[in-house]
Coordinates of C-alpha atoms and ligand atoms in Angstrom, one line a residue:
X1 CA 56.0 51.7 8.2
X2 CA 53.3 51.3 5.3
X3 CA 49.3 52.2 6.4
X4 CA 46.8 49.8 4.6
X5 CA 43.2 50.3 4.7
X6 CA 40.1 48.3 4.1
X7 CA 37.7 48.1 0.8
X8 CA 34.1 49.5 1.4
X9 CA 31.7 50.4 -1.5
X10 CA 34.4 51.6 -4.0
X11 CA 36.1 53.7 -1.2
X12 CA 39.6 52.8 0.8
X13 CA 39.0 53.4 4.6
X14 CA 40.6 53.4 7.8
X15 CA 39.0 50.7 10.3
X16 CA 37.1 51.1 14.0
X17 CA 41.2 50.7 14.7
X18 CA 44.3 49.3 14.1
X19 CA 46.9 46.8 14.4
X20 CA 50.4 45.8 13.9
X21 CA 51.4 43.0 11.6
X22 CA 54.5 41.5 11.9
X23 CA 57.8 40.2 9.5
X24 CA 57.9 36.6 9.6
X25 CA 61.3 36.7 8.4
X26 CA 62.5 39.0 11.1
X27 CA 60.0 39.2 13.8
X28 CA 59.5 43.3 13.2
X29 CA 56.4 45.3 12.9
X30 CA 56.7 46.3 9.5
X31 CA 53.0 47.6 8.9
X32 CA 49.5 48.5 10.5
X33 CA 45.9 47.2 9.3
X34 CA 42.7 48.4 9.4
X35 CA 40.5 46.8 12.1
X36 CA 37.2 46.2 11.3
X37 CA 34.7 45.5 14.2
X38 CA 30.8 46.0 13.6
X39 CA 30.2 49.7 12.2
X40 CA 32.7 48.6 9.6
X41 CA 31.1 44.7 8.8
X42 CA 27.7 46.7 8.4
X43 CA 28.9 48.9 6.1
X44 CA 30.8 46.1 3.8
X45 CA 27.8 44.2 3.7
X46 CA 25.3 47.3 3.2
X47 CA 27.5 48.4 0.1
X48 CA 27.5 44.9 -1.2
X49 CA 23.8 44.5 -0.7
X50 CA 23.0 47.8 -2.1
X51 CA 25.4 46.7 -4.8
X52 CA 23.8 43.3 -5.3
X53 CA 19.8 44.8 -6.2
X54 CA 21.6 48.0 -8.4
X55 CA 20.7 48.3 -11.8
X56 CA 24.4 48.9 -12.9
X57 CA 24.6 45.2 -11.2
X58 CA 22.0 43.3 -11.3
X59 CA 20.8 44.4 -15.0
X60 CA 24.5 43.5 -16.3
X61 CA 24.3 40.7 -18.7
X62 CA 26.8 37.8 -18.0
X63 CA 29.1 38.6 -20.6
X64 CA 29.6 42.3 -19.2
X65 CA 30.1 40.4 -15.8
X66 CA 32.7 38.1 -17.8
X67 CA 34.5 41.6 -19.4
X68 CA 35.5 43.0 -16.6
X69 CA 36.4 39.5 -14.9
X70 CA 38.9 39.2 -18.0
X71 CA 40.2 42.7 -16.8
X72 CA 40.9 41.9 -13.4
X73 CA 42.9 38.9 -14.6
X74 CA 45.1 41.2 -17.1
X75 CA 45.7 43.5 -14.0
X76 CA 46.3 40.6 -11.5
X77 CA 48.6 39.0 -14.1
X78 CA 50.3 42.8 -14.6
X79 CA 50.9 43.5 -11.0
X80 CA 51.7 39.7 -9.6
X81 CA 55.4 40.6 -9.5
X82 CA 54.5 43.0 -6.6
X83 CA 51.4 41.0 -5.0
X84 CA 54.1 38.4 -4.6
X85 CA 56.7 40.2 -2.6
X86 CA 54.0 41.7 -0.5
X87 CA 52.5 38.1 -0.1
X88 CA 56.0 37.1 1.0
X89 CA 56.5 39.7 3.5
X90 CA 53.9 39.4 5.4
X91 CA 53.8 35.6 5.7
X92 CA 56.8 34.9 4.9
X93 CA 56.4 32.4 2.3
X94 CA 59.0 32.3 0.2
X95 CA 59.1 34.4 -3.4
X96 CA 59.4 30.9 -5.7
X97 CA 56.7 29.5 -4.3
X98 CA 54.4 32.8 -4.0
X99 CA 55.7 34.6 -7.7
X100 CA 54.4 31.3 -9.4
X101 CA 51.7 30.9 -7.5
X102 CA 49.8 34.8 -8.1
X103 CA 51.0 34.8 -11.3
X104 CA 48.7 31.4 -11.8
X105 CA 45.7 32.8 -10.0
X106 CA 45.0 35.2 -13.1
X107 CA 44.3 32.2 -14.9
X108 CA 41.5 31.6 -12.1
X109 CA 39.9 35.2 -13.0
X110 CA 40.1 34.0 -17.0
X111 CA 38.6 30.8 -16.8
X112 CA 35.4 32.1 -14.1
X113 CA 35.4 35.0 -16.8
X114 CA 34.7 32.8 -19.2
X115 CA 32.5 30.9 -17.9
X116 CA 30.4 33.9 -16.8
X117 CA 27.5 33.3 -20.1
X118 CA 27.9 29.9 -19.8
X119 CA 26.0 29.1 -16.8
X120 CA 23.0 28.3 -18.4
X121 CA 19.6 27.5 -17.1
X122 CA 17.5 24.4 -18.5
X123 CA 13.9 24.0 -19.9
X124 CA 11.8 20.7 -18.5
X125 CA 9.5 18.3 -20.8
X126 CA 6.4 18.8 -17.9
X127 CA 4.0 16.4 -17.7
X128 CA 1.3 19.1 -18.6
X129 CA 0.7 20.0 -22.4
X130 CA -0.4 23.4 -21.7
X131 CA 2.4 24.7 -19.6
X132 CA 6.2 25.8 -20.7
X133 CA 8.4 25.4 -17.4
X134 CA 12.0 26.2 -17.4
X135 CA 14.9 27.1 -14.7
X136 CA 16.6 30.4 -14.2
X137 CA 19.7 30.4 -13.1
X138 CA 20.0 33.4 -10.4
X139 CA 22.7 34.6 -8.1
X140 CA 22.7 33.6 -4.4
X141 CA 23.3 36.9 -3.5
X142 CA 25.0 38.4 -0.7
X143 CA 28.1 36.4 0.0
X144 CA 30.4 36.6 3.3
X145 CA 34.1 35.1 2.3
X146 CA 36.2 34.1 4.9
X147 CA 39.6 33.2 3.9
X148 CA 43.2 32.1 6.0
X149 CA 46.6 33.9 5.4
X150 CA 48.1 30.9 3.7
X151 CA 48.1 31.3 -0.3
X152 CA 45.1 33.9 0.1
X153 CA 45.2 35.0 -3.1
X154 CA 44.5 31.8 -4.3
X155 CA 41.9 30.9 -1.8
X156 CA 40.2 34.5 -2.9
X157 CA 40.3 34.0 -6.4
X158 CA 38.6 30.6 -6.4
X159 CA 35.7 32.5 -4.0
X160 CA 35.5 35.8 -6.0
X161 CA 35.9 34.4 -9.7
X162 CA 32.8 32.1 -9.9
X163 CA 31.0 34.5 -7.3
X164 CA 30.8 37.3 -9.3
X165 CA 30.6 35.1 -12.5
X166 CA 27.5 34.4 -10.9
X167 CA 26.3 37.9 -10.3
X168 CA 26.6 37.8 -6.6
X169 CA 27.9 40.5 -4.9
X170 CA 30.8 39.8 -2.1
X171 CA 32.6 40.8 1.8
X172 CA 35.5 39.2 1.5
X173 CA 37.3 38.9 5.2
X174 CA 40.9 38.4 5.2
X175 CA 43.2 37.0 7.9
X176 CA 44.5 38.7 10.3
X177 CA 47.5 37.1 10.5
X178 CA 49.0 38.7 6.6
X179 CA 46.0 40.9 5.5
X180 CA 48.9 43.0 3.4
X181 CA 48.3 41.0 0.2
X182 CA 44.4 41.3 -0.2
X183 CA 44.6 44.8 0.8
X184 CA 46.8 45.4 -2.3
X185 CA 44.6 43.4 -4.2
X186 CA 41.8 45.6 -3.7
X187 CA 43.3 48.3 -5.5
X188 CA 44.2 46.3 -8.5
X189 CA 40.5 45.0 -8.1
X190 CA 39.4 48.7 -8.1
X191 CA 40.9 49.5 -11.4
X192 CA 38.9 46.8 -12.9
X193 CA 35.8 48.9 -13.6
X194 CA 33.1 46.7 -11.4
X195 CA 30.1 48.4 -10.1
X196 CA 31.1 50.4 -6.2
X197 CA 30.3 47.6 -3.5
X198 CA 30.3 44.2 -5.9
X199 CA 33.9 43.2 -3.9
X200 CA 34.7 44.5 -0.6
X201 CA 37.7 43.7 1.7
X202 CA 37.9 44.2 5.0
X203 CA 40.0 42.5 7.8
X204 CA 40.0 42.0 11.6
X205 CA 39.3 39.8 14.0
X206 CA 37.0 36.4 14.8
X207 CA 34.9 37.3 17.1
X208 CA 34.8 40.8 16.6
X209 CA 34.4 41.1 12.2
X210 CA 34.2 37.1 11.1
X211 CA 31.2 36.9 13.6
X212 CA 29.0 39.6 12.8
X213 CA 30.2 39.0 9.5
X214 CA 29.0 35.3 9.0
X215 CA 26.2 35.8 11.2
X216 CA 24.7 39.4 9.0
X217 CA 21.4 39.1 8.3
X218 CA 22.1 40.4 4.9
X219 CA 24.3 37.9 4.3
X220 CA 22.8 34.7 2.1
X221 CA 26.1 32.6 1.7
X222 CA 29.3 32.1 3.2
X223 CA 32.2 30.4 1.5
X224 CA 34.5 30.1 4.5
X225 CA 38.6 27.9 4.2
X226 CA 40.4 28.0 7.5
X227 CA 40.6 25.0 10.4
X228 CA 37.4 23.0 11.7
X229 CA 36.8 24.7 15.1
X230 CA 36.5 27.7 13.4
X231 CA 34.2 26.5 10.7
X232 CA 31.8 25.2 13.6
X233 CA 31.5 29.1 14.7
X234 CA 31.0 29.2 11.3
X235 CA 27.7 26.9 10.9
X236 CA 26.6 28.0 14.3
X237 CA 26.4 31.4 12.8
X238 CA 24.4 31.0 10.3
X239 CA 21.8 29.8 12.2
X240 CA 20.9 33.5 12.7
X241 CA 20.2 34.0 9.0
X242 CA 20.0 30.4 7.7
X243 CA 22.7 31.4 5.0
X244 CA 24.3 28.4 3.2
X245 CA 28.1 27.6 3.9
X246 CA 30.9 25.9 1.8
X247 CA 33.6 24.6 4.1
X248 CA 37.3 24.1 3.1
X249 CA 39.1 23.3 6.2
X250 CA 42.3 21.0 6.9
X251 CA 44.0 18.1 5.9
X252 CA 45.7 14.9 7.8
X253 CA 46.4 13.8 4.1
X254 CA 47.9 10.0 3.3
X255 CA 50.6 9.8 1.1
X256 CA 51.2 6.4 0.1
X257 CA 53.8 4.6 -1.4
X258 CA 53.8 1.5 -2.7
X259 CA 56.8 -0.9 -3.4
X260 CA 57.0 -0.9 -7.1
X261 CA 57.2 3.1 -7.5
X262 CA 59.5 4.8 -8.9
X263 CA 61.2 6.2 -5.8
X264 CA 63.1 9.1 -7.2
X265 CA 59.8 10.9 -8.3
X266 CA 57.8 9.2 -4.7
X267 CA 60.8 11.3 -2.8
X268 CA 60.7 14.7 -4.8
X269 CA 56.6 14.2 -4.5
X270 CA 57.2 14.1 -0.9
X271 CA 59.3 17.2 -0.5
X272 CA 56.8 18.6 -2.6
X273 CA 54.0 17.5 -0.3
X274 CA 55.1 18.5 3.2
X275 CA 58.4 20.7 3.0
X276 CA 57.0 22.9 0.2
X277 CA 55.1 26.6 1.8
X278 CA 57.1 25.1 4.9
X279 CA 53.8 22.1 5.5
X280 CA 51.4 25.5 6.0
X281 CA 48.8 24.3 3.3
X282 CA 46.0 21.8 4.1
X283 CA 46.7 19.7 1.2
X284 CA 50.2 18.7 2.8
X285 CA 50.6 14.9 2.4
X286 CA 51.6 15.1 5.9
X287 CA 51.3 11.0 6.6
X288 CA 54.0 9.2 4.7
X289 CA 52.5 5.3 4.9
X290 CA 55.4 3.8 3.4
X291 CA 55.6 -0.1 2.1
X292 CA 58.1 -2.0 4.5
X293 CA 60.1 -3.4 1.5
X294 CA 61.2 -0.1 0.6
X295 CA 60.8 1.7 3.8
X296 CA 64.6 2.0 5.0
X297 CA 65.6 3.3 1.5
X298 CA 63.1 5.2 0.5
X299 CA 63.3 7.4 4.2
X300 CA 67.6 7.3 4.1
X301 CA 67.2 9.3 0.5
X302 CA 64.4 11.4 2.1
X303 CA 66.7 12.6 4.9
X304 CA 69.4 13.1 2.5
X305 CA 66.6 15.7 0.6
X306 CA 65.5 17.0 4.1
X307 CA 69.0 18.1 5.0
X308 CA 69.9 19.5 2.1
X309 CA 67.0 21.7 1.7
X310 CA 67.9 25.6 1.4
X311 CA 66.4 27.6 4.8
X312 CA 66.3 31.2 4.8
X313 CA 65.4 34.6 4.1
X314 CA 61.8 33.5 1.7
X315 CA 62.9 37.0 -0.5
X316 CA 65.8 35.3 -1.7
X317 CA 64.9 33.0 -5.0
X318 CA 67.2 30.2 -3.8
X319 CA 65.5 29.9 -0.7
X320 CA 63.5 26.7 -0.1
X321 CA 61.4 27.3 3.1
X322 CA 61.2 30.3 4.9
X323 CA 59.8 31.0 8.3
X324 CA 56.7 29.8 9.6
X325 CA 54.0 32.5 9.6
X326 CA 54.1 32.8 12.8
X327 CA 55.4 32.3 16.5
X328 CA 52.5 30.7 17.8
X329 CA 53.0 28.0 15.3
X330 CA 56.5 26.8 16.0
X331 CA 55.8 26.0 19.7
X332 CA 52.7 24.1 18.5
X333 CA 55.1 22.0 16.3
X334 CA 57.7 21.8 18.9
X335 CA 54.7 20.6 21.6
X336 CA 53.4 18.4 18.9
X337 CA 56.7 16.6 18.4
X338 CA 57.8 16.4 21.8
X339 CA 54.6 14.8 23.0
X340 CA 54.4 12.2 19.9
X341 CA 58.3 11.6 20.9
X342 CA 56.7 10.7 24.7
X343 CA 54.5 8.5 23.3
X344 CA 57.3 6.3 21.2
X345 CA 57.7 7.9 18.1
X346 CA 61.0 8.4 17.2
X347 CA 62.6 11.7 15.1
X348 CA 64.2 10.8 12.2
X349 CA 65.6 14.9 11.3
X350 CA 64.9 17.8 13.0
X351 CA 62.3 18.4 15.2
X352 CA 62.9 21.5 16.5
X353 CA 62.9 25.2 15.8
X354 CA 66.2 26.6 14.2
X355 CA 68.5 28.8 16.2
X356 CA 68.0 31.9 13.9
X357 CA 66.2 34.7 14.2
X358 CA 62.7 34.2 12.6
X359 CA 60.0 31.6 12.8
X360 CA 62.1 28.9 11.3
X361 CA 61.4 25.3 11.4
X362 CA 63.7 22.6 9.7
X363 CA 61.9 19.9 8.0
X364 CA 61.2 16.8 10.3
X365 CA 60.9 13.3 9.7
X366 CA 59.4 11.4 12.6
X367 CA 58.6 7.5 12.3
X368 CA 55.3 6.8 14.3
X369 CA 55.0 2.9 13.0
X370 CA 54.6 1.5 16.6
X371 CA 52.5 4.5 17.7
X372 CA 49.9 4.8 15.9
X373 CA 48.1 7.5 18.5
X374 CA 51.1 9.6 18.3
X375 CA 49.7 13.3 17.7
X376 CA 51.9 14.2 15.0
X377 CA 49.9 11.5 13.3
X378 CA 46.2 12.3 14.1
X379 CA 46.4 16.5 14.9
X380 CA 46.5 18.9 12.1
X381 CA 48.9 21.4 12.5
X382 CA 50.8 24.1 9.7
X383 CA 54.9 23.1 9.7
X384 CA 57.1 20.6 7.9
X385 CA 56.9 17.9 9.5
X386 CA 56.2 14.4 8.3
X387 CA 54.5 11.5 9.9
X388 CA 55.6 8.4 8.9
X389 CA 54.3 4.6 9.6
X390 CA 55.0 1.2 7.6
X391 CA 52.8 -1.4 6.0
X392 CA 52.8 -5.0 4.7
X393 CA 49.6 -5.7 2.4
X394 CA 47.5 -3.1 0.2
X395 CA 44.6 -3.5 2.7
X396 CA 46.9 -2.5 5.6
X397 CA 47.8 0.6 3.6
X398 CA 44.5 1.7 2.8
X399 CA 43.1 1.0 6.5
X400 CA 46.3 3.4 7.5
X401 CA 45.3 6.2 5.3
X402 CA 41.1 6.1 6.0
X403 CA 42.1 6.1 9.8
X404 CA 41.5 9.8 10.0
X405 CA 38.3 12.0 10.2
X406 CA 39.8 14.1 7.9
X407 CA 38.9 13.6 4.3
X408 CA 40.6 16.3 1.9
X409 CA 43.7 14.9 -0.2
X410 CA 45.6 12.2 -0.8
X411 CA 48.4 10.7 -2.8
X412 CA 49.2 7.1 -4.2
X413 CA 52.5 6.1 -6.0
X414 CA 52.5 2.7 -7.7
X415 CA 53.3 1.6 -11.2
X416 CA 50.5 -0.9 -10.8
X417 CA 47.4 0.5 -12.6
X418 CA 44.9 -2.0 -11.5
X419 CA 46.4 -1.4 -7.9
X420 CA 46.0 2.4 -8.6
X421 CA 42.4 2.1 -9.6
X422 CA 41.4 0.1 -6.4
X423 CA 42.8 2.9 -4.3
X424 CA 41.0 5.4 -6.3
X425 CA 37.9 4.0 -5.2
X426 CA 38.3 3.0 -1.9
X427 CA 40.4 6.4 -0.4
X428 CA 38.1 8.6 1.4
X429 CA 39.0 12.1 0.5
X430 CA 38.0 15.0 -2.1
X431 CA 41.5 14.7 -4.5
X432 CA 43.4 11.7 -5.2
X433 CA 46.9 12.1 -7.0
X434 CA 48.5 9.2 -8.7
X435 CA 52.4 9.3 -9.2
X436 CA 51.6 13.2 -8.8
X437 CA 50.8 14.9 -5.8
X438 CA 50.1 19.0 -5.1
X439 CA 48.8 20.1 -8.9
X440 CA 45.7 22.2 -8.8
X441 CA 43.9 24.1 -11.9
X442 CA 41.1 26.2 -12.3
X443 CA 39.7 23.5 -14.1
X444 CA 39.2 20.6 -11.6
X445 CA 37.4 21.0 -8.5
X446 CA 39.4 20.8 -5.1
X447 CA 37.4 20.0 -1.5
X448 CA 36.9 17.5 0.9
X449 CA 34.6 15.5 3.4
X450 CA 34.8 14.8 6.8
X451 CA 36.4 16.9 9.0
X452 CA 37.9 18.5 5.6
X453 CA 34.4 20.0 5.1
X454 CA 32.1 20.3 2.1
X455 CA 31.3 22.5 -0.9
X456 CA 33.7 22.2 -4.1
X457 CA 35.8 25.2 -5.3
X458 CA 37.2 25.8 -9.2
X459 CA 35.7 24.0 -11.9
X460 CA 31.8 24.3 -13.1
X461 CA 30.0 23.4 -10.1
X462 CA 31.9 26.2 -7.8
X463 CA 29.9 29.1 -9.9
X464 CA 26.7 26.6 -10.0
X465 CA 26.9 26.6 -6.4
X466 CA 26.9 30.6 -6.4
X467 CA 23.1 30.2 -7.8
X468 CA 20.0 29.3 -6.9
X469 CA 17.0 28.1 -9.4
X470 CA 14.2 30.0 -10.0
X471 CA 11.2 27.6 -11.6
X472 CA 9.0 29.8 -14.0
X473 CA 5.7 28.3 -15.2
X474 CA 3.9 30.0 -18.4
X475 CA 0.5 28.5 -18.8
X476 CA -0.1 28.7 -23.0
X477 CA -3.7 28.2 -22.9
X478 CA -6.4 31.0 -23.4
X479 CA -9.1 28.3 -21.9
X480 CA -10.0 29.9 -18.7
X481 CA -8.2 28.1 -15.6
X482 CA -10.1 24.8 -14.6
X483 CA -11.6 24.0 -11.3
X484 CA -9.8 26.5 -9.1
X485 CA -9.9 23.7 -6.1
X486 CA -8.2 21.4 -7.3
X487 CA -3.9 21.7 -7.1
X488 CA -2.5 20.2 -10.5
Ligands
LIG1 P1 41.4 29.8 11.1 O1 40.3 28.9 11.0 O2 42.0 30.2 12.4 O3 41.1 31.3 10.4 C1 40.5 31.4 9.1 C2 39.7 32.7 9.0 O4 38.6 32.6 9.9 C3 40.5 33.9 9.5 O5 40.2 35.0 8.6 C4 39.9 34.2 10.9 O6 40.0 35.5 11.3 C5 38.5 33.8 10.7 N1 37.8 33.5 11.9 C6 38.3 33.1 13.1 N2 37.3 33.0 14.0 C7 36.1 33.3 13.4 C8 34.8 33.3 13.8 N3 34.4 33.0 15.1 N4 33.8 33.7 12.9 C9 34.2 34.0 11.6 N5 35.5 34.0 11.2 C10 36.4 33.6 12.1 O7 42.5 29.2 10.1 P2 44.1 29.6 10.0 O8 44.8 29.2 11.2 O9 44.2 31.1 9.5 O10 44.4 28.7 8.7 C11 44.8 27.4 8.8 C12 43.7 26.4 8.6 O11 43.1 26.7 7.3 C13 44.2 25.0 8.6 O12 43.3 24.2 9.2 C14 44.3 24.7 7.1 O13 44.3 23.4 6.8 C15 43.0 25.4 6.6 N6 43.1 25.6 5.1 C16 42.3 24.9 4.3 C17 42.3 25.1 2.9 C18 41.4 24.3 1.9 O14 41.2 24.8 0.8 N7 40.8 23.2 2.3 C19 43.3 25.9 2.4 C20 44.1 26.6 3.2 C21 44.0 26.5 4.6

């Protein structure tokens, strides 16, 4: 049984308690976390706080800030072989998928440490010929992360790389559900050389550590990702210290296919988009709105991909999708499906959980065309399952995929490029991928609107938005000051 402990002010720690966290794969206890309730939130915060106003901090110039940033993505890039098969055991994502994916978020770390003495303040032509004004850019501050146990790493990095490019100091929170991961992390992190206190980890429970996390008075920002009701604890929270929030929440994403596509690449696309991390990311292109001309063929090869995917154990590299993270989560695919099946909608493959031990889910197909209320179509929910409905014109299609109050991702395949370029303009969500679907970078911002939330992580604005300006005025005249009563 491995012991993991929590992050606080350079030190590892054992929690207020502990808890059990569970193989995915297998359904065993197969390690216990540190529980953080308030003592231990206070102390996170307090050592990021203290951290955040030290000299060895706060006095650091950006490019020592971007140094040891470029360290932490050599290490991360050194130990992602391990971070991976940790990341896989406790959430049972399989070791393709989560090998790639850690091994990518050290690019994440290089390109906010880069960009560390590049965010750069600006000088204003006032209206006044006696006065030099100009904008600092300064950090935030204290920031509160809250992140999900799907692809946390990821979710961490693109929180922690432009936060401390910034010079903010950070509590990150991890889930519950697979802290294992971000606990390892922390002791890559700690080899890094940062300041005691600048990143601290901790894990536990909503109510009891995301709560009196969010809500800290010492807290300035929190840059939460998880599911909408949680997100309005979230905002509700920080109406005890007025802290801002960025919101990445979920995803009812459209994926739409248009008659001309190639539909080889549409189909792999689509595999890509809701069987891939078994549907558990909030990108997944979860709504297939198919063009009727091509709708019979286009699901017949689908179903032949569907079948043939490889389900197993997620530590084997020829393993396609593993188990679902956890138990709660098949029955809430199972309820889904059996109540969208009650209203009309009929399954096209699988549909419900398989007979092995293990959260295992087989990839499902359901057709809601004549039902368009069906749950599966309008509720969010982690699994891989696909939602499909048919169309006749362009304007049907696009009507289809806005019908959501979700607004994150979304998907278009057409060899038409004027087509393309309407659709572009007229899709309501934060990402649109043409003849692509699922590519991320450090380098392009990813967020949504709507129920998807707000705030933009990677790219330049995410460490922008992890500063606030500072206006300094510098009168240049030795006149003495004017009529004192008088605001000019
Ligand atoms: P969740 O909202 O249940 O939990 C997310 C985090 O919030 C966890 O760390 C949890 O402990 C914490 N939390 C719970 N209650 C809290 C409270 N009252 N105060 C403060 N923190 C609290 O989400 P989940 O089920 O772990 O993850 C799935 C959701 O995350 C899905 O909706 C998914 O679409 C979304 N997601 C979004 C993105 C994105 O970038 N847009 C990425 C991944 C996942």
């Amino acid at each position: 049984m491995q012991h993991f402990q929590h992050y606080i002010g350079g030190r590892f720690a054992n929690g207020a308690a502990q808890f059990p966290s569970t193989d995915p794969a297998t359904g065993e206890i197969w390690a216990m976390m540190p529980e953080a309730r308030e003592a231990d939130v206070n102390a996170a915060v307090d050592a990021a706080h203290s951290a955040f106003v030290s000299p060895e901090w706060a006095d650091m110039t950006a490019t020592g800030r971007g140094k040891l940033l470029q360290r932490l993505a050599d290490l991360v890039a050194e130990n992602a072989p391990k971070l991976a098969q940790l990341e896989t055991r406790d959430t049972g994502k399989i070791i393709r998928e989560t090998s790639a994916q850690i091994a990518y978020v050290a690019d994440y770390y290089r390109y906010y440490a880069g960009l560390a003495d590049k965010i750069e303040g600006a000088h204003l032509p006032i209206d006044k010929p006696d006065m030099e004004v100009w904008l600092r850019r300064e950090p935030v501050g204290v920031v509160a992360a809250v992140v999900p146990w799907n692809s946390q790493l990821f979710l961490s990095a693109v929180k922690i790389g432009p936060a401390l490019a910034a010079g903010c100091c950070v509590v990150l929170k991890v889930s519950e559900q697979a802290p294992a991961p971000m606990l390892e992390f922390a002791r890559i992190f700690d080899q890094a050389g940062f300041p005691p206190g600048v990143l601290n980890i901790i894990t536990g429970f909503g109510p009891t550590c995301g709560s009196v996390l969010t809500s800290h008075p010492k807290v300035d920002h929190v840059a939460f990702t998880g599911g909408p009701e949680t997100a309005r604890h979230i905002v509700r929270n920080s109406a005890e210290n007025l802290a801002s929030t960025s919101l990445e929440l979920g995803g009812k994403s459209p994926f739409i296919v248009f008659e001309d596509a190639d539909i080889e690449s549409a189909v792999n696309a689509q595999v890509s988009g809701i069987f891939a991390a078994s549907g558990q990311s909030c990108v997944a292109g979860s709504r297939l709105i198919i063009s009727n001309k091509i709708k019979d063929a286009f699901l017949t090869r689908l179903k032949e991909k569907a079948e043939a995917v490889i389900i197993g154990d997620p530590n084997d590299m020829a393993t396609e999708i593993g188990p679902l993270c956890t138990q709660a989560q098949i029955q809430t695919a199972t309820d889904i499906i059996a109540a969208s099946e009650n209203a009309g909608a009929s399954v096209i493959t699988g549909g419900r959980p398989v007979a092995i031990r293990g959260n295992y889910f087989p990839p499902t197909i359901i057709d809601c065309s004549d039902t368009p209320d069906a749950p599966c179509l309008t509720q969010e929910f982690f699994g891989p399952v696909l939602s499909v409905v048919g169309f006749d014109t362009e304007a049907d299609a696009l009507r289809i995929a806005n019908d959501t109050a979700y607004g994150l991702a979304s998907g278009v395949f057409t060899r038409d490029l004027t087509r393309a370029h309407r659709m572009i303009r007229k899709i309501r969500a934060g990402i649109v991928w043409i003849n692509t679907y699922r590519a991320v970078s450090p380098i392009a911002p990813f967020g949504g609107h709507g129920l998807s939330g707000h705030g933009r992580e990677g790219g330049i604005q995410a460490a922008l938005d992890y500063t606030k300006v500072k206006t300094v005025w510098l009168r240049t005249s030795d006149a003495p000051i004017p009529d004192p009563f008088i605001m000019r």
